[in-house]
Amino acid sequence: MSGGQPEAKIGRRGIAVAALLLTASALALLRPAPAFSQETELRGEVSESAILADQQRKARQLRAQGAQDQNSPAAAAVQDTASTTYQPASPGAVPDDDQTAGATDSIFDQPQATGDPPADTATPVKPRRPSTAKQRAQDAKAGTKTADKKKAKKKTGEATDSTTTAATAGTGNRTDATATDDDNSNRRAVTIDSVDKQKLDPGQERTASIEGQKVKPEDDPFAAPGVKVGTFLFRPSLEQGFTATSNADSSSTGKSAVLSETALRFTATSDWRENSALITGYGLFRNTVSGEKINDAQGRIEGQLNVDLDNELRAIAKLGYEAAPESASSPDAIAGVTSQPLRQTVDGSLGIEKSVGKMRYALTGAVSHDFYGDAELSNGTTVSQKDRDSTLYTATLRTGYEISPALTPFTEVEAGRRIYDLRVDTDGFERSSTRLGARAGLELDMGEKLSGEFSVGWLREAIDDNRLRAVAGPSIDADLKWSPERGTIIGLTGKTSVETTTTANESGDILYSGRLTGERQIRANLTANSALGLDWRDYTGSDGHDMILSAEAGLTWWLNRYAGVTTRVRTEKLTSNLPGRDYTTNSVYLGLKVQR
């Protein structure tokens, strides 16, 4: 036969082997692969016969490769296409299973990653470093002795991975084989047991139950929880107790008595997303248990609505109603009556606030109407008080400049008109008047530490009747709250008001009222409070004046969140340069307070 005939045979065999490889690759691609595959080792002990069979296969493969290296250059070219082509001893021979293409791997080698997902989507696994072709050749020559050494090094439940890299005849194939072997040398095998022992992601660890976590304590565990009524949180309280006093009606002729006192108070706060509303009220009822006869009631209810408008505008509306008997120490009190006339007040206001840069503007209009009931004399007759009914209209403009978020100085002007229902009273005087005022002050906003405002100025009411002097004098107003430490609140309030009168030839007076209050939470269930008061009344048209000093201290001991025992002591003294006005009142109160 000619020299070209073996090349033809070899070409036909190469074509057959290539077709077989393409068919196997197509079948491998059609085989479904899991979305996320993971390479794991065999578990359990490997038998000695399996190790020997594996070494024998490797030896046969090496001998076949050595025979191929000695063939003609044409055979070497064919081997470049299929590096593990089977060389039959006779035409038509069928290769053994362990000699077919793709059977060069050991039973202990890692399976091929054909069809596996990309490395960035699969869990990274570190296989063991595989041996090179040179090391496998040395192991084959060592024979059974090397196999025994490997068996001694194996641990129960582990298996050894080895990836076979076929040696090629060409220089380029050797370079590729070396690069592949270097990549595989960085891999480490991971057993199933070691995977199970890997540390969990902290985000996947099981957290403790809610009940086991530490709960933040309440700031005020004895505060009223309140009752939900629609969109308002309603907090009512009821206080019932007894007062022993040395002067039941706080007058110069007052006598001692034991009084039953009942006080109702409530607050209702809105739960709205943008705007807010607040409603407050109280009622106090006193009845004599023994001593001087006292039977009176007083109370007030007030509501406030805050609405945020467009263009940095804010509206504040207030509406209130108050009813209380005329005080026996009032300059207009009527002597020789069984009960003083009932004074009722309806008041309301509407204000608009606007901010322009650091400038602050506010315009407020207010209306207050006072009307009085009849006074009951001891002889059974009544005295009408209709000539005291009046309405006060005022408008106030405030301008401020924000130096800082905590400090805003301001100036304020006020103009108003007081109109009596009766143009001329029973004594023939025109009591209506014109009101003017000006003040300068400072707003403070330091959070819970210090907040509020104070102002000083001048206030004047000119009466229409020329025979009566105008009521005028300095004006001092304040409303401050200071918290030097947590659980302690100190408050300072001051107010200047004009008191009118229908007494003949008298214009009225200016009353300055100041209160210094303190509240201290000694313990979570024990609260102490105190108050100091100073009132100064300056009569217009004379040198007459009144000074009233008062002091009060009390304790409230909460039995639980809903009930507590409260007590207080109080003293009040009025000193005047006018005759028949001095008095002193001392009292002690003990009661039970419940809240919700």
XYZ file of C-alpha atoms in Angstrom:
596
model
C 0.000 0.000 0.000
C 1.151 3.554 -0.648
C 2.140 5.963 2.101
C -1.053 8.024 1.643
C -3.419 5.156 2.493
C -2.820 5.234 6.291
C -3.465 8.955 6.212
C -6.831 8.331 4.566
C -7.710 5.769 7.206
C -6.651 8.071 9.944
C -8.697 10.879 8.362
C -11.820 8.694 8.316
C -11.285 7.700 11.907
C -10.769 11.363 12.934
C -13.989 12.327 11.182
C -15.851 9.515 12.977
C -14.426 10.530 16.352
C -15.270 14.210 15.709
C -18.844 13.241 14.804
C -19.082 11.189 17.979
C -17.817 14.138 20.048
C -20.318 16.527 18.454
C -23.158 14.072 19.162
C -22.082 13.732 22.808
C -21.824 17.526 23.170
C -25.304 17.975 21.709
C -26.747 15.407 24.111
C -24.967 17.105 27.011
C -26.515 20.431 26.025
C -29.986 18.895 25.842
C -29.611 17.386 29.311
C -31.405 19.711 31.807
C -29.090 21.330 34.300
C -30.156 22.753 37.635
C -30.419 26.533 37.924
C -27.828 26.534 40.653
C -25.402 23.607 40.759
C -22.899 22.876 43.496
C -19.852 20.633 43.312
C -19.464 18.317 46.265
C -17.208 15.435 47.020
C -18.133 11.776 47.460
C -18.824 10.919 51.042
C -17.735 7.736 52.707
C -14.699 5.427 52.436
C -13.292 4.495 48.947
C -12.410 0.804 48.373
C -8.843 -0.328 47.532
C -9.944 -2.022 44.297
C -11.400 1.219 42.996
C -8.125 3.017 43.671
C -6.108 0.311 41.854
C -8.468 0.331 38.875
C -8.124 4.093 38.683
C -4.316 3.893 38.658
C -4.369 1.193 35.951
C -6.564 3.375 33.726
C -4.152 6.245 34.173
C -1.206 3.973 33.208
C -2.986 2.793 30.042
C -3.754 6.380 29.083
C -0.117 7.380 29.488
C 1.073 4.425 27.372
C -1.414 5.347 24.658
C -0.162 8.947 24.691
C 3.460 7.732 24.387
C 2.598 5.567 21.380
C 0.881 8.507 19.697
C 3.938 10.729 20.169
C 5.985 8.256 18.070
C 3.555 8.269 15.105
C 3.939 10.302 11.925
C 3.453 14.108 11.788
C 0.062 13.448 10.195
C -0.986 11.437 13.224
C 0.234 14.283 15.421
C -1.914 16.722 13.426
C -4.932 14.508 13.958
C -4.082 14.278 17.663
C -4.164 18.088 17.873
C -7.831 17.872 16.925
C -8.632 15.044 19.388
C -5.876 14.605 21.937
C -7.184 11.273 23.223
C -8.030 9.543 19.907
C -8.272 5.759 20.239
C -5.748 3.741 18.168
C -7.231 0.274 17.394
C -5.036 -2.820 17.010
C -7.121 -4.019 14.061
C -9.640 -2.359 11.744
C -13.144 -2.192 13.125
C -12.151 -2.716 16.780
C -14.382 -1.060 19.356
C -12.635 0.929 22.105
C -13.094 0.035 25.751
C -15.291 2.245 27.922
C -12.313 3.611 29.758
C -10.539 4.483 26.482
C -13.253 6.460 24.742
C -13.056 10.188 24.275
C -13.819 11.974 27.482
C -12.904 8.958 29.650
C -9.516 10.355 30.600
C -10.808 11.563 33.938
C -10.580 9.556 37.107
C -13.634 8.421 38.990
C -12.373 10.711 41.743
C -12.138 13.781 39.466
C -14.578 16.653 39.790
C -17.332 16.566 37.136
C -17.183 19.074 34.314
C -19.010 22.316 34.884
C -20.807 22.156 31.525
C -24.127 23.951 31.735
C -23.458 25.400 35.215
C -24.511 29.009 35.865
C -21.904 31.800 35.931
C -19.617 31.969 38.912
C -21.156 35.210 40.156
C -24.590 33.602 40.549
C -23.485 30.340 42.173
C -22.113 29.756 45.642
C -18.297 29.846 45.396
C -16.699 26.447 46.143
C -12.978 25.884 46.687
C -11.966 22.403 45.348
C -8.658 20.815 46.189
C -5.544 21.367 44.123
C -5.433 18.709 41.354
C -2.247 16.817 40.470
C -0.369 17.481 37.205
C 0.266 14.971 34.432
C 3.838 14.526 35.625
C 2.696 13.705 39.150
C 0.155 11.202 37.832
C 2.894 9.477 35.770
C 5.065 9.161 38.845
C 2.115 7.729 40.787
C 1.508 5.134 38.015
C 5.148 3.981 38.103
C 5.008 3.680 41.900
C 2.132 1.166 41.525
C 0.505 -0.411 44.510
C 2.884 1.173 47.004
C 1.693 4.685 46.140
C -1.911 3.570 46.275
C -1.436 2.205 49.780
C 0.086 5.479 50.930
C -2.886 7.432 49.564
C -5.307 5.100 51.313
C -3.555 5.681 54.638
C -3.893 9.470 54.244
C -7.630 9.425 53.521
C -10.093 10.229 56.347
C -13.495 8.671 56.775
C -16.164 10.595 54.808
C -13.671 12.379 52.494
C -12.818 11.823 48.795
C -9.917 13.036 46.694
C -10.496 15.146 43.600
C -8.083 15.114 40.675
C -8.555 16.769 37.343
C -6.595 15.271 34.440
C -5.017 17.661 31.951
C -4.110 15.890 28.650
C -0.630 16.574 27.359
C -0.580 17.730 23.734
C 2.194 17.349 21.183
C 2.224 20.987 20.041
C 3.781 23.861 21.948
C 0.527 25.820 21.944
C -1.379 22.905 23.485
C 1.232 22.579 26.238
C 0.861 26.291 27.024
C -2.946 25.976 27.239
C -2.667 22.890 29.451
C -0.294 24.699 31.789
C -2.633 27.728 32.050
C -5.619 25.453 32.772
C -3.635 23.594 35.424
C -2.669 26.929 37.065
C -6.325 27.993 37.246
C -7.380 24.686 38.705
C -4.548 24.792 41.231
C -6.319 27.705 43.030
C -9.486 25.699 43.681
C -10.188 23.901 46.944
C -12.711 21.155 47.495
C -15.373 21.662 50.188
C -17.120 18.741 51.781
C -20.795 18.767 52.652
C -19.916 18.740 56.326
C -17.700 21.805 55.980
C -20.438 23.651 54.059
C -22.873 22.967 56.902
C -20.363 24.358 59.404
C -19.903 27.667 57.578
C -20.826 30.761 59.561
C -24.251 32.141 58.766
C -24.855 35.616 57.420
C -25.738 37.856 60.427
C -28.819 38.985 58.514
C -30.054 35.391 58.343
C -29.579 34.625 62.017
C -32.694 34.146 64.087
C -33.566 37.111 66.247
C -34.918 37.030 69.756
C -38.630 37.366 70.424
C -40.211 40.768 70.998
C -41.103 39.832 74.568
C -37.442 39.192 75.330
C -36.222 42.592 74.166
C -35.648 45.427 76.625
C -38.603 47.836 76.733
C -37.904 51.545 77.171
C -39.509 52.786 80.407
C -42.183 55.481 80.209
C -41.214 59.059 80.974
C -44.302 59.464 83.192
C -45.747 56.041 84.116
C -48.541 57.645 86.179
C -49.789 60.057 83.510
C -53.413 59.743 82.444
C -53.658 57.423 79.394
C -56.746 59.201 78.062
C -59.808 58.040 76.150
C -60.075 58.179 72.362
C -63.183 60.123 71.323
C -63.345 60.466 67.554
C -60.178 62.280 66.489
C -59.531 63.666 70.004
C -57.689 62.214 72.979
C -59.860 63.011 76.005
C -58.241 63.115 79.493
C -60.753 63.743 82.293
C -60.084 63.922 86.040
C -62.297 64.125 89.123
C -61.163 65.382 92.516
C -63.249 65.093 95.657
C -62.181 66.305 99.084
C -62.793 68.506 102.092
C -61.400 71.919 103.001
C -61.111 73.318 106.495
C -60.825 77.110 106.267
C -60.692 80.048 108.659
C -62.474 82.372 106.205
C -65.039 80.684 103.982
C -65.750 83.588 101.577
C -62.400 85.455 101.839
C -63.893 88.673 103.121
C -63.242 90.973 106.038
C -66.274 89.482 107.834
C -65.762 85.856 106.795
C -66.086 82.936 109.249
C -64.582 79.473 109.495
C -66.177 76.465 107.838
C -65.656 72.945 106.561
C -66.445 72.751 102.873
C -66.956 69.887 100.483
C -65.129 70.579 97.232
C -65.618 68.791 93.916
C -63.439 69.644 90.951
C -63.863 68.396 87.379
C -61.130 69.000 84.821
C -60.457 67.768 81.312
C -58.306 68.289 78.240
C -59.013 67.123 74.697
C -56.196 67.137 72.135
C -56.750 66.558 68.427
C -54.958 63.832 66.480
C -54.911 65.506 63.075
C -52.205 65.262 60.421
C -51.692 68.971 59.692
C -53.770 71.305 61.884
C -54.372 71.039 65.640
C -57.060 71.782 68.197
C -57.114 71.881 71.990
C -60.105 72.023 74.334
C -59.719 72.566 78.083
C -62.237 73.022 80.862
C -62.809 72.896 84.595
C -65.642 73.118 87.099
C -65.453 73.745 90.888
C -68.365 73.211 93.263
C -68.293 74.173 96.965
C -70.867 73.346 99.611
C -70.790 73.841 103.354
C -70.557 70.784 105.586
C -70.365 72.849 108.773
C -69.833 76.528 109.622
C -70.565 79.512 107.377
C -73.003 78.790 104.561
C -71.344 78.639 101.185
C -72.973 77.246 98.051
C -71.362 78.330 94.814
C -70.007 77.005 91.548
C -67.612 78.280 88.925
C -66.052 76.954 85.749
C -64.593 77.671 82.340
C -64.326 75.955 78.956
C -62.033 77.131 76.177
C -61.120 75.870 72.736
C -58.233 76.748 70.418
C -57.821 75.901 66.727
C -54.567 76.280 64.786
C -54.771 76.181 60.980
C -51.790 76.385 58.605
C -52.652 78.325 55.454
C -50.737 78.938 52.230
C -47.983 81.551 51.746
C -46.524 81.136 55.260
C -49.824 82.130 56.878
C -51.152 80.675 60.106
C -54.559 81.268 61.677
C -55.315 80.904 65.397
C -58.900 80.975 66.642
C -60.051 80.884 70.287
C -63.454 80.703 71.918
C -64.278 80.486 75.608
C -67.006 80.736 78.231
C -66.598 81.372 81.968
C -69.033 81.632 84.865
C -68.092 82.574 88.442
C -69.708 84.468 91.319
C -68.429 87.930 92.145
C -65.637 87.703 94.697
C -66.404 89.099 98.152
C -63.066 90.959 98.026
C -63.897 92.677 94.713
C -64.205 96.487 94.793
C -67.717 96.112 93.297
C -68.870 93.491 95.817
C -72.239 94.269 97.413
C -72.450 94.101 101.188
C -75.330 92.416 103.005
C -76.205 89.827 100.347
C -76.765 86.109 100.706
C -74.965 85.472 97.421
C -72.926 87.653 95.131
C -74.148 88.166 91.534
C -73.006 85.615 88.961
C -70.572 86.995 86.402
C -70.513 85.331 82.977
C -67.996 85.989 80.212
C -68.012 84.963 76.577
C -64.790 85.720 74.714
C -63.213 84.880 71.399
C -60.337 85.902 69.167
C -58.997 85.351 65.670
C -55.369 85.927 64.748
C -53.305 85.755 61.565
C -49.534 85.213 61.692
C -47.109 85.565 58.787
C -43.348 85.183 58.424
C -41.359 87.136 55.820
C -37.707 86.197 56.087
C -36.729 86.970 59.659
C -39.657 89.343 60.161
C -42.714 88.133 62.088
C -46.129 89.762 61.805
C -49.320 89.030 63.720
C -52.736 90.690 63.682
C -55.311 89.617 66.299
C -58.875 90.712 66.836
C -60.658 89.875 70.106
C -64.142 90.282 71.575
C -65.146 89.824 75.232
C -68.671 90.273 76.600
C -69.416 90.394 80.354
C -72.933 90.168 81.769
C -74.034 89.923 85.399
C -76.889 88.329 87.268
C -78.916 89.908 90.050
C -77.591 90.160 93.601
C -79.819 88.613 96.312
C -80.073 90.678 99.488
C -80.535 89.190 102.944
C -84.057 90.692 103.141
C -85.141 88.658 100.124
C -85.006 91.421 97.528
C -82.742 91.536 94.464
C -80.581 94.228 92.967
C -80.151 94.354 89.189
C -76.622 94.527 87.790
C -77.582 95.229 84.165
C -75.697 98.524 84.101
C -72.426 96.575 84.432
C -72.918 94.584 81.228
C -70.343 95.572 78.580
C -68.443 94.374 75.518
C -64.764 95.002 74.800
C -63.455 94.992 71.204
C -59.675 95.064 70.633
C -57.233 94.782 67.741
C -53.542 94.077 68.298
C -50.697 94.332 65.775
C -47.361 92.718 66.596
C -44.091 93.038 64.656
C -41.054 90.967 65.551
C -37.576 90.211 64.249
C -36.018 86.776 64.726
C -32.470 87.301 65.950
C -32.143 83.541 66.327
C -34.616 80.652 66.562
C -34.502 81.131 70.347
C -34.852 84.942 70.542
C -37.438 87.139 68.830
C -37.884 90.693 70.149
C -41.177 92.370 69.237
C -43.249 95.512 69.550
C -47.015 95.569 69.918
C -49.740 98.185 69.654
C -53.331 97.756 70.793
C -56.477 99.702 70.089
C -59.973 98.955 71.379
C -63.366 100.115 72.419
C -65.428 99.178 75.483
C -69.160 99.632 74.993
C -71.709 99.328 77.808
C -75.144 97.938 77.104
C -76.602 100.971 78.896
C -75.184 104.131 77.450
C -75.860 105.943 80.764
C -75.791 104.012 84.067
C -78.196 104.439 86.995
C -76.090 107.301 88.409
C -76.031 109.223 85.110
C -72.462 108.455 83.942
C -71.433 107.429 80.442
C -69.168 104.451 81.102
C -68.070 103.535 77.550
C -64.345 104.079 76.905
C -61.555 103.983 74.296
C -58.573 101.732 74.869
C -54.972 102.284 73.665
C -51.807 100.403 74.535
C -48.223 99.834 73.447
C -45.710 97.190 74.543
C -42.257 95.875 73.765
C -41.157 92.393 74.656
C -39.169 89.274 73.856
C -40.223 85.786 72.755
C -38.109 82.865 73.977
C -38.019 79.413 72.428
C -35.308 77.187 73.896
C -37.317 73.993 73.781
C -38.205 72.384 77.086
C -35.524 74.397 78.910
C -37.089 77.851 78.589
C -40.040 79.096 76.555
C -42.643 81.848 76.593
C -42.640 85.647 76.396
C -42.729 88.791 78.490
C -43.421 92.445 77.709
C -43.677 95.865 79.318
C -45.524 98.959 78.132
C -48.346 101.362 78.836
C -52.131 100.877 78.878
C -54.857 103.532 78.948
C -58.656 103.615 78.844
C -60.282 107.004 78.423
C -63.923 107.133 79.626
C -66.433 109.046 77.525
C -67.745 110.979 80.540
C -65.468 113.978 81.112
C -66.168 113.909 84.854
C -64.233 110.617 85.175
C -60.481 110.305 84.856
C -58.922 107.869 82.426
C -57.627 104.584 83.822
C -53.961 104.415 82.847
C -50.706 102.911 84.022
C -47.742 100.687 83.185
C -48.488 97.344 81.601
C -46.545 94.191 82.545
C -47.334 90.780 81.027
C -45.447 87.489 81.155
C -45.913 83.801 80.492
C -42.687 81.825 80.995
C -41.803 78.205 81.740
C -38.357 77.125 82.867
C -37.110 73.597 83.474
C -33.740 73.681 85.298
C -33.644 69.862 85.363
C -35.754 66.947 84.269
C -38.891 66.560 86.394
C -38.890 70.194 87.566
C -40.973 72.972 85.988
C -41.006 76.576 87.193
C -43.580 78.937 85.756
C -43.998 82.705 85.880
C -47.183 84.459 84.781
C -48.063 88.122 84.864
C -51.118 90.004 83.706
C -52.288 93.606 83.636
C -56.020 94.233 83.440
C -58.376 97.176 83.714
C -61.218 96.739 86.212
C -64.219 98.943 85.513
C -66.838 100.002 88.021
C -70.271 101.586 88.145
C -69.704 103.215 91.525
C -70.585 106.899 91.369
C -67.688 109.304 90.723
C -65.170 106.452 90.373
C -63.398 105.377 87.178
C -62.058 101.968 88.209
C -58.580 100.555 88.821
C -55.650 98.685 87.302
C -54.887 95.215 88.680
C -51.425 93.665 88.382
C -51.377 89.905 89.007
C -48.279 87.731 89.255
C -47.818 84.019 89.997
C -44.641 82.015 90.541
C -45.347 78.285 90.416
C -43.193 75.224 90.843
C -43.749 71.540 90.218
C -41.321 68.786 91.171
C -41.595 65.068 90.468
C -39.950 63.678 93.604
C -40.657 60.096 92.561
C -42.583 58.561 89.710
C -45.683 58.371 91.948
C -45.065 61.440 94.127
C -45.400 65.012 92.851
C -44.955 68.234 94.815
C -46.254 71.648 93.763
C -46.090 75.147 95.181
C -47.201 78.671 94.273
C -46.494 82.236 95.352
C -48.833 85.047 94.359
C -48.737 88.832 94.427
C -51.613 91.103 93.378
C -51.488 94.879 93.374
C -54.601 96.975 92.779
C -54.186 100.695 92.063
C -57.350 102.789 92.267
C -57.704 105.608 89.742
C -58.551 109.071 91.087
C -57.274 108.326 94.607
C -54.259 107.013 96.476
C -56.073 103.832 97.436
C -54.440 100.473 96.794
C -54.740 96.800 97.724
C -51.980 94.226 98.082
C -52.766 90.505 98.166
C -50.120 87.941 99.113
C -50.706 84.207 98.813
C -48.718 81.007 99.238
C -49.614 77.377 98.602
C -47.902 73.973 98.823
C -49.255 70.539 97.964
C -48.446 66.864 97.398
C -50.027 64.223 95.196
C -49.306 60.549 95.879
C -50.432 58.272 93.053
C -51.685 54.863 94.147
C -51.707 53.743 90.520
C -52.149 55.333 87.102
C -55.803 56.117 87.754
C -56.080 57.222 91.419
C -54.087 59.260 93.896
C -54.310 61.087 97.204
C -53.761 64.849 97.157
C -53.375 67.437 99.881
C -52.484 71.133 100.071
C -52.237 74.037 102.490
C -52.878 77.652 101.523
C -52.707 81.080 103.086
C -53.884 84.416 101.651
C -53.764 87.907 103.077
C -55.151 91.201 101.748
C -53.801 94.496 103.042
C -55.430 97.785 101.955
C -55.291 101.473 102.904
C -59.046 101.606 102.400
C -61.257 100.796 105.384
C -63.004 97.446 105.778
C -61.020 95.498 103.234
C -58.324 93.586 105.153
C -58.689 89.849 105.632
C -56.651 86.661 106.167
C -57.573 83.161 105.056
C -55.878 79.892 105.998
C -57.059 76.535 104.682
C -56.133 72.848 104.512
C -57.416 70.430 101.882
C -57.384 66.617 101.655
C -58.953 64.673 98.829
C -58.892 61.793 96.365
C -58.161 62.316 92.680
C -59.058 59.914 89.897
C -58.172 60.280 86.226
C -58.504 58.454 82.967
